[in-house]
Structure formats: C-alpha cells, structure tokens
C-alpha cells in the first residue's frame, strides 16, 4: 500500500508539472526516475493495482516514441 501511495503522489506531481503526459508514465520511467531503488516488477504491480498502466499502454508509448 505504501508503494501505491508513493506512486500516486509521483504521478500527480508529474501531471502538475506538465512534464509528462499521464499515458506516458511507464514502469520503466518510474524506475529510472526513482534511481532504481524499487524493483521494476513491484512498480509494474503497483501501477496495475492503481489502475494506471497496462501492457498496451507501454506498447503504445513505445510505438509513439519510435514513430513520433
């Protein structure tokens, strides 16, 4: 539950700062921003529980980054 709260605060801060579109926040992005201090699989699980990430979102973001 603590990780989900931390993740929620992180996502809200990113959205307030306009530095990141909600749909572009991937587990890999969170992992890098947190300096690798939280295992990637735990971030993925927390994002799924929070309801803000699916594998489809990652595939769409990756496709956008490649195709612009």
Coordinates of C-alpha atoms in Angstrom, one line a residue:
X1 CA 0.0 0.0 0.0
X2 CA 2.9 2.4 0.8
X3 CA 4.3 1.9 -2.7
X4 CA 0.9 2.6 -4.3
X5 CA 0.6 5.9 -2.3
X6 CA 4.2 6.9 -3.3
X7 CA 3.3 6.1 -6.9
X8 CA 0.1 8.1 -6.8
X9 CA 2.0 11.1 -5.4
X10 CA 4.6 10.7 -8.1
X11 CA 2.1 10.6 -10.9
X12 CA 0.2 13.6 -9.5
X13 CA 3.4 15.6 -9.3
X14 CA 4.4 14.7 -12.9
X15 CA 1.0 15.8 -14.1
X16 CA 1.0 19.0 -12.2
X17 CA 4.4 19.9 -13.5
X18 CA 3.2 19.2 -17.1
X19 CA 6.5 17.3 -17.6
X20 CA 4.8 14.0 -18.5
X21 CA 1.5 13.0 -20.1
X22 CA -0.3 10.5 -17.9
X23 CA -0.3 7.8 -20.6
X24 CA 3.5 8.0 -21.0
X25 CA 4.3 7.1 -17.4
X26 CA 5.5 3.6 -17.7
X27 CA 7.1 1.3 -15.1
X28 CA 10.5 1.9 -16.8
X29 CA 10.1 5.7 -16.5
X30 CA 9.2 5.4 -12.8
X31 CA 12.1 3.0 -12.2
X32 CA 14.6 5.4 -13.8
X33 CA 13.1 8.5 -12.0
X34 CA 13.4 6.7 -8.7
X35 CA 17.0 5.8 -9.3
X36 CA 16.4 2.0 -9.5
X37 CA 15.6 1.9 -5.8
X38 CA 12.4 0.0 -6.2
X39 CA 12.3 -3.3 -8.3
X40 CA 10.7 -2.9 -11.7
X41 CA 8.2 -5.8 -11.1
X42 CA 7.0 -4.1 -7.9
X43 CA 6.4 -0.8 -9.8
X44 CA 4.5 -2.7 -12.5
X45 CA 2.3 -4.4 -10.0
X46 CA 1.6 -1.1 -8.1
X47 CA 0.7 0.6 -11.4
X48 CA -1.7 -2.2 -12.3
X49 CA -3.3 -2.0 -8.8
X50 CA -3.5 1.8 -9.1
X51 CA -5.2 1.2 -12.5
X52 CA -2.9 3.5 -14.4
X53 CA -0.9 1.0 -16.5
X54 CA -1.4 -1.9 -18.8
X55 CA 1.0 -3.6 -21.2
X56 CA -1.0 -2.0 -24.0
X57 CA -0.1 1.4 -22.7
X58 CA 3.6 0.5 -22.8
X59 CA 3.3 -0.8 -26.4
X60 CA 1.5 2.4 -27.5
X61 CA 4.1 4.7 -25.8
X62 CA 7.0 2.7 -27.4
X63 CA 5.3 2.9 -30.8
X64 CA 4.8 6.7 -30.4
X65 CA 8.4 7.2 -29.4
X66 CA 9.6 5.3 -32.4
X67 CA 7.2 6.7 -35.0
X68 CA 6.7 10.2 -33.4

